PDB file of N, CA, C and O in Angstrom:
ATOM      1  N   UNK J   1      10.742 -13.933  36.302  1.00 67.00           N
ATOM      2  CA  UNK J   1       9.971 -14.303  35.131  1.00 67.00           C
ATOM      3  C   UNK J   1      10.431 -13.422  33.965  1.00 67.00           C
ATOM      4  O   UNK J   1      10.429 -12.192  34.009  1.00 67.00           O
ATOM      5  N   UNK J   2      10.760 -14.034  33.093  1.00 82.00           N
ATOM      6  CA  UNK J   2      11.149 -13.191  31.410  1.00 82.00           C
ATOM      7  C   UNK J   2      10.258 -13.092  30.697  1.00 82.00           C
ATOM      8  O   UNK J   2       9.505 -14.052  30.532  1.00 82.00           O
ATOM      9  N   UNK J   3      10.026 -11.664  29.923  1.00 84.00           N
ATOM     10  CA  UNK J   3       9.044 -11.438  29.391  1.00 84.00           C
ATOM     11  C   UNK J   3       9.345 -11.957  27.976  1.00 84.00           C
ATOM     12  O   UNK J   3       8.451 -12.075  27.138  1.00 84.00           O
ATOM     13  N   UNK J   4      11.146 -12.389  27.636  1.00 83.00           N
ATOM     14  CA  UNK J   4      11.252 -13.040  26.459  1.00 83.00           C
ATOM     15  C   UNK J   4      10.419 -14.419  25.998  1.00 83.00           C
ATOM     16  O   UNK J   4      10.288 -14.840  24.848  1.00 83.00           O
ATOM     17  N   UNK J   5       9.918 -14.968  27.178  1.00 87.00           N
ATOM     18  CA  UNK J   5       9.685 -16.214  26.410  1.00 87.00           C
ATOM     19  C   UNK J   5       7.978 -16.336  26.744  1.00 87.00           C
ATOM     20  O   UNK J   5       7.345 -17.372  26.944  1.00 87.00           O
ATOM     21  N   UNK J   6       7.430 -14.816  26.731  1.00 90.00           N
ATOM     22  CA  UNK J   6       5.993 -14.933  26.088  1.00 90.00           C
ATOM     23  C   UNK J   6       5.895 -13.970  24.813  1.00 90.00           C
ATOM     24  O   UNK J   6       4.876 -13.816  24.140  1.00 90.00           O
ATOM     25  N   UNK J   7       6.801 -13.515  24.654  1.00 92.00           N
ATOM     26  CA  UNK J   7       7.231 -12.791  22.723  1.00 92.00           C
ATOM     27  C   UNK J   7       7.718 -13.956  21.908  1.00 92.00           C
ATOM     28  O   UNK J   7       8.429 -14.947  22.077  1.00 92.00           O
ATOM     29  N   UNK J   8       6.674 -13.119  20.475  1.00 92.00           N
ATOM     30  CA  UNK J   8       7.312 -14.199  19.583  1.00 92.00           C
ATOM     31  C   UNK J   8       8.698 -13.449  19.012  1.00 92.00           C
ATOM     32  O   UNK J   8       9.070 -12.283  19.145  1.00 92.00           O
ATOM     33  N   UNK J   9       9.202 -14.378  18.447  1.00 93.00           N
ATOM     34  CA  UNK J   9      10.900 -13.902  18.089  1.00 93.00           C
ATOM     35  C   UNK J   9      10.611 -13.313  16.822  1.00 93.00           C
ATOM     36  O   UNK J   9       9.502 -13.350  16.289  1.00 93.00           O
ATOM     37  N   UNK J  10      11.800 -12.677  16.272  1.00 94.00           N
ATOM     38  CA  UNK J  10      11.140 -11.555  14.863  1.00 94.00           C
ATOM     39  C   UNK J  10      11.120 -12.278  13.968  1.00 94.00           C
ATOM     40  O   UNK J  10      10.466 -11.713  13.091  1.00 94.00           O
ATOM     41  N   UNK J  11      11.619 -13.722  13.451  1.00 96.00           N
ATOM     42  CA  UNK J  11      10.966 -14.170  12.521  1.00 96.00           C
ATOM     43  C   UNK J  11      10.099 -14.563  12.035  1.00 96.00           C
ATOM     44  O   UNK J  11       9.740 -14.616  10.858  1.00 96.00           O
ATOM     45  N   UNK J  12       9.419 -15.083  13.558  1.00 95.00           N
ATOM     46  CA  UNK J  12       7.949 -15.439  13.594  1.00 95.00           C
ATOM     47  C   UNK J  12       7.186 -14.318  13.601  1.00 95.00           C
ATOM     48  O   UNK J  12       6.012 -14.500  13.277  1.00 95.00           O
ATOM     49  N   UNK J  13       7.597 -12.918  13.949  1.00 96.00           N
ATOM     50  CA  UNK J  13       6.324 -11.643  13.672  1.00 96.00           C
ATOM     51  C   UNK J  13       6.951 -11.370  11.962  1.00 96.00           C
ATOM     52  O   UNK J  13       6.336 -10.517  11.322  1.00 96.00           O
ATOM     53  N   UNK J  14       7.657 -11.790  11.543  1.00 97.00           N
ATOM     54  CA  UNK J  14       8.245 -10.603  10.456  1.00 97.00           C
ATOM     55  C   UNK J  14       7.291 -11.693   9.580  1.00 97.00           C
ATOM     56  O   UNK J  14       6.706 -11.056   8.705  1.00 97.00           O
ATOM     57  N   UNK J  15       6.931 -13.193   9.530  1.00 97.00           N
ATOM     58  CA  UNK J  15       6.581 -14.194   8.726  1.00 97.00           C
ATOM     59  C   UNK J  15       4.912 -14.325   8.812  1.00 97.00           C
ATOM     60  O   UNK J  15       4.259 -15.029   8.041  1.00 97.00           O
ATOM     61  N   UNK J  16       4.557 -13.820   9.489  1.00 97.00           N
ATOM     62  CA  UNK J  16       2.896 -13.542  10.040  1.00 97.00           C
ATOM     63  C   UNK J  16       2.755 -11.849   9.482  1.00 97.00           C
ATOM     64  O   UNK J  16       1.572 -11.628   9.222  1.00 97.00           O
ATOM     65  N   UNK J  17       3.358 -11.011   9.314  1.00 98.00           N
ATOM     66  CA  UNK J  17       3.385  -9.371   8.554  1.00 98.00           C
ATOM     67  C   UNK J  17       3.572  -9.560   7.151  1.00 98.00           C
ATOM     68  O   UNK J  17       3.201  -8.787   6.268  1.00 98.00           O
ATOM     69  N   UNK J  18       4.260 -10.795   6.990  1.00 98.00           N
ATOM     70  CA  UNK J  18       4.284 -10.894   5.682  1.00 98.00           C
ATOM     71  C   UNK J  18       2.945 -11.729   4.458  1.00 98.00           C
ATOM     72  O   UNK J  18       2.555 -11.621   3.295  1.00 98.00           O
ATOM     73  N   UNK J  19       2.612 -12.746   6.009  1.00 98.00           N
ATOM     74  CA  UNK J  19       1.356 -13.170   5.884  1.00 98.00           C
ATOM     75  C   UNK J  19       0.145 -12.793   5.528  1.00 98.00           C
ATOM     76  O   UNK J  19      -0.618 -13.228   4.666  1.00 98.00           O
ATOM     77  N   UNK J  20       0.060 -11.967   6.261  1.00 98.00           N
ATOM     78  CA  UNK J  20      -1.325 -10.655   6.687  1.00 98.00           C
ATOM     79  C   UNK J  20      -1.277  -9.871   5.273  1.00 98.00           C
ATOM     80  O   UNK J  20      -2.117 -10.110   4.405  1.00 98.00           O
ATOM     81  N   UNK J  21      -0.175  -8.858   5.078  1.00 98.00           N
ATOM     82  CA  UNK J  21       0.026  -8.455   3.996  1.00 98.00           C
ATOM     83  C   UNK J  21      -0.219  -8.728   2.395  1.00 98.00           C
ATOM     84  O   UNK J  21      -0.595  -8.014   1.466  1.00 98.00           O
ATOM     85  N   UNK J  22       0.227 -10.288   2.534  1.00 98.00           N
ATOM     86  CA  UNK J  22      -0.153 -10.794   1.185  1.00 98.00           C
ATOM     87  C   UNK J  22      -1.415 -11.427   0.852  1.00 98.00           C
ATOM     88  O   UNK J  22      -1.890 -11.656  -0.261  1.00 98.00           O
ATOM     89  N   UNK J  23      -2.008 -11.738   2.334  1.00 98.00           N
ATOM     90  CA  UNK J  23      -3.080 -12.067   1.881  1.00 98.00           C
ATOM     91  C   UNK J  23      -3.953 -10.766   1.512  1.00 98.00           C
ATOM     92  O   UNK J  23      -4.568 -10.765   0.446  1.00 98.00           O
ATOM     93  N   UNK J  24      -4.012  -9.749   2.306  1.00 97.00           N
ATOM     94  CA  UNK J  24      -4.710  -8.372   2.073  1.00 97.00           C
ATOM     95  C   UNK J  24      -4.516  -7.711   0.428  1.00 97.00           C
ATOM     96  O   UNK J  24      -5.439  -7.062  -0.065  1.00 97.00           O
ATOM     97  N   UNK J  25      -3.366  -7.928  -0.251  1.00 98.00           N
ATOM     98  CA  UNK J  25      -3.137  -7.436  -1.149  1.00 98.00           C
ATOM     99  C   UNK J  25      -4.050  -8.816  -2.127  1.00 98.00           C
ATOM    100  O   UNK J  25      -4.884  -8.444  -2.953  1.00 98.00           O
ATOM    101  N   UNK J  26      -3.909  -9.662  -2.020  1.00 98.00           N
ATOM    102  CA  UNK J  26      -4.619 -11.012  -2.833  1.00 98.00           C
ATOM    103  C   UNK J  26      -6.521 -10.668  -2.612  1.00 98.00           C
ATOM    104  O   UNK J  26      -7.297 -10.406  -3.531  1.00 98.00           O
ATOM    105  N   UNK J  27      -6.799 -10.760  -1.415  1.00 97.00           N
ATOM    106  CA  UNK J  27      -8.026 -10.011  -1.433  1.00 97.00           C
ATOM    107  C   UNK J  27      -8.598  -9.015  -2.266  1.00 97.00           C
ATOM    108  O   UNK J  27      -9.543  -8.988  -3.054  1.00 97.00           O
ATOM    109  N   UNK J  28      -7.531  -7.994  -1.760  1.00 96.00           N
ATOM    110  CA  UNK J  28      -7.983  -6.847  -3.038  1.00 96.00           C
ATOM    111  C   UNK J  28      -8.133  -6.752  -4.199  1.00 96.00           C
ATOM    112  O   UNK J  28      -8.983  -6.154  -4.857  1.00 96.00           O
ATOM    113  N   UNK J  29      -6.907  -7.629  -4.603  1.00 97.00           N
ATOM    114  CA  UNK J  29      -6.916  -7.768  -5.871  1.00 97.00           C
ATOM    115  C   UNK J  29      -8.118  -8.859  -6.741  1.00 97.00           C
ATOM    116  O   UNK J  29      -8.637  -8.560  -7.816  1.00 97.00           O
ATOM    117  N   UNK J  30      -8.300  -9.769  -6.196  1.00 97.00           N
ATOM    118  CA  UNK J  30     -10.116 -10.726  -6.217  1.00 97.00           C
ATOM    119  C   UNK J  30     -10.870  -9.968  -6.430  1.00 97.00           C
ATOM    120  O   UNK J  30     -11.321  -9.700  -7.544  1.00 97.00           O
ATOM    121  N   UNK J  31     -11.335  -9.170  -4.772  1.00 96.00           N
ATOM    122  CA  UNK J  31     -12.633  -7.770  -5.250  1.00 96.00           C
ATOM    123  C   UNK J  31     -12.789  -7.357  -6.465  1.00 96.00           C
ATOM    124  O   UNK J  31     -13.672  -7.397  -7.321  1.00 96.00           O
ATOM    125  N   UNK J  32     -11.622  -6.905  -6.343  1.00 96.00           N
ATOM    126  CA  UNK J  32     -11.353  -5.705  -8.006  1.00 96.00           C
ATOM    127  C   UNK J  32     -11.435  -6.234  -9.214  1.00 96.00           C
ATOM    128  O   UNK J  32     -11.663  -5.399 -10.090  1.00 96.00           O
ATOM    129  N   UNK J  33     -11.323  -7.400  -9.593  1.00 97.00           N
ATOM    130  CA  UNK J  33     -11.588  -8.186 -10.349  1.00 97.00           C
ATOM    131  C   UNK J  33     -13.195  -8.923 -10.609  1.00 97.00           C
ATOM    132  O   UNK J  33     -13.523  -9.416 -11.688  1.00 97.00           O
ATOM    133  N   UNK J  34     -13.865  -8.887  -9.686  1.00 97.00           N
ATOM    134  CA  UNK J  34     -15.028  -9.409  -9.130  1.00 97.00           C
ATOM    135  C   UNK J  34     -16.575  -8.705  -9.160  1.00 97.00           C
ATOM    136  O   UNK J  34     -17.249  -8.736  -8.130  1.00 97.00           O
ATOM    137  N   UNK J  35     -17.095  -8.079 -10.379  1.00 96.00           N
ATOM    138  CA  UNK J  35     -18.247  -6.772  -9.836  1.00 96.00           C
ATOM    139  C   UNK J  35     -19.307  -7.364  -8.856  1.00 96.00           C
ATOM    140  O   UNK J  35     -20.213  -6.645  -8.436  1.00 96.00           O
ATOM    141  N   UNK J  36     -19.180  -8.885  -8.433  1.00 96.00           N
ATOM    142  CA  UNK J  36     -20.266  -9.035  -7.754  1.00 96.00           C
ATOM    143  C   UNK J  36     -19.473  -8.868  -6.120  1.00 96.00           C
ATOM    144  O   UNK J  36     -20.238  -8.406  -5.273  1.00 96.00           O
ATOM    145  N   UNK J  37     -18.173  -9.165  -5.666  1.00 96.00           N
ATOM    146  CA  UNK J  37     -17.543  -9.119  -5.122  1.00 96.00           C
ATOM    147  C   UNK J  37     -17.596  -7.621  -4.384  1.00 96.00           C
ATOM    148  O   UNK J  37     -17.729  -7.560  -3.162  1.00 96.00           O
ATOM    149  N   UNK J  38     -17.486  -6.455  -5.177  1.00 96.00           N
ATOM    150  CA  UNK J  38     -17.295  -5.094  -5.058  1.00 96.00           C
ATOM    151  C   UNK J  38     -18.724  -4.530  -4.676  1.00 96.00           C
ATOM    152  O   UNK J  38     -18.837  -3.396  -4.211  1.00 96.00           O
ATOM    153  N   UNK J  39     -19.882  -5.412  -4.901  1.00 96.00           N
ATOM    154  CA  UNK J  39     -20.984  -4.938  -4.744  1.00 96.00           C
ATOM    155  C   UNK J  39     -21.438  -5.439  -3.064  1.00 96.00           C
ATOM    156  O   UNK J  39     -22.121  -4.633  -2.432  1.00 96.00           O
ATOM    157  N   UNK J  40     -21.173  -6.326  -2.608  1.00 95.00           N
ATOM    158  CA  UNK J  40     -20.646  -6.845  -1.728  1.00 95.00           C
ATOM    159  C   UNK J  40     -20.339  -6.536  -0.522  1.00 95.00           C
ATOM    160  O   UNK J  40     -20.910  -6.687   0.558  1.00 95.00           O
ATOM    161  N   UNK J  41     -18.811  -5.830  -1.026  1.00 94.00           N
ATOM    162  CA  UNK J  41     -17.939  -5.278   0.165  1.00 94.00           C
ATOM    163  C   UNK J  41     -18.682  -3.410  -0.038  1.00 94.00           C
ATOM    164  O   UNK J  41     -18.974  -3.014   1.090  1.00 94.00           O
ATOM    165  N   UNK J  42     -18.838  -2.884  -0.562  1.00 93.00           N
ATOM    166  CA  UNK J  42     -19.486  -1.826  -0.967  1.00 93.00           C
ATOM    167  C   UNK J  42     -21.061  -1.803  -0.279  1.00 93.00           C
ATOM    168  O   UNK J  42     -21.251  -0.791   0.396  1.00 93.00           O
ATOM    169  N   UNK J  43     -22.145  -2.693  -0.337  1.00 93.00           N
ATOM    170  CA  UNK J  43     -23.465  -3.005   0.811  1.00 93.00           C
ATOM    171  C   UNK J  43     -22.692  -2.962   1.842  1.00 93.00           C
ATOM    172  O   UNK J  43     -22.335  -1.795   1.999  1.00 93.00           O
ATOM    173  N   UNK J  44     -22.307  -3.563   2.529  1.00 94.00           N
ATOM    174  CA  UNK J  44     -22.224  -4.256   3.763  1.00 94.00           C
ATOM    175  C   UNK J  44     -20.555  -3.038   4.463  1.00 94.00           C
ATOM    176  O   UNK J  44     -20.076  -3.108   5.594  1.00 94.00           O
ATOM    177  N   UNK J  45     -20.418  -2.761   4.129  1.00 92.00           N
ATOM    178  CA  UNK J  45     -18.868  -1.120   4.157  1.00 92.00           C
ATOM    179  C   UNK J  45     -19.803  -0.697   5.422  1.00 92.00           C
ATOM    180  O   UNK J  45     -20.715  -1.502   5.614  1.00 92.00           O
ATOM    181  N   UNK J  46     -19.768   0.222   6.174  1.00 92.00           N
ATOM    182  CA  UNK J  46     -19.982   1.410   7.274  1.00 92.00           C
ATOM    183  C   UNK J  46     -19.819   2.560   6.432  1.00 92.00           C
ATOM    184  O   UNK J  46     -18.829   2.806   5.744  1.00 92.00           O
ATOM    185  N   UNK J  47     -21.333   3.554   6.583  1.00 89.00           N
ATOM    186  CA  UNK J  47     -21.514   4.697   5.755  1.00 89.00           C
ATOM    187  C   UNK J  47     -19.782   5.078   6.252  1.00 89.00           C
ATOM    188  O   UNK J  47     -19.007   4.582   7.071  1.00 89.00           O
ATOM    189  N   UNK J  48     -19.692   6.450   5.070  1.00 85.00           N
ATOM    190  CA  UNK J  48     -18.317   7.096   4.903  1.00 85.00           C
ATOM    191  C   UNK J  48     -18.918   8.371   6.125  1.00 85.00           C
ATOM    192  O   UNK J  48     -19.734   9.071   5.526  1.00 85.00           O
ATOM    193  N   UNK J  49     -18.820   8.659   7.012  1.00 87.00           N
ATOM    194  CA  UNK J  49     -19.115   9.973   8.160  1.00 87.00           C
ATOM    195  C   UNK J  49     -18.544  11.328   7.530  1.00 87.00           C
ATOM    196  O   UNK J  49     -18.867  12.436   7.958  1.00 87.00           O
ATOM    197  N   UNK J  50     -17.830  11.160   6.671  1.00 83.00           N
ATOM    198  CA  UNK J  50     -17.293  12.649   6.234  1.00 83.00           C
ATOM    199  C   UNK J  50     -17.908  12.729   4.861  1.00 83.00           C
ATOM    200  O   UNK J  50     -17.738  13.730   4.166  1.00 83.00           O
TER     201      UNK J  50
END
């Protein structure tokens, strides 16, 4: 049994990293733009422990 053909091949991880990425940066950039948005993610965050 090959463990190659339950990996995805690197274009398909490099095209899903690139995915993830841009959407995360597009997100952020919405929030930040958004004061109701920021109020939002800011309620609903996990206190800061330090």
């Amino acid at each position: 049994m090959s463990l190659q053909r339950y990996l995805p091949s690197l274009p398909a991880v490099s095209r899903e990293t690139l995915a993830v990425l841009a959407a995360t940066v597009l997100a952020s950039w919405v929030i930040s733009k958004i004061p109701a948005l920021q109020k939002l993610v800011r309620e609903n965050s996990p206190p800061n422990p330090f």
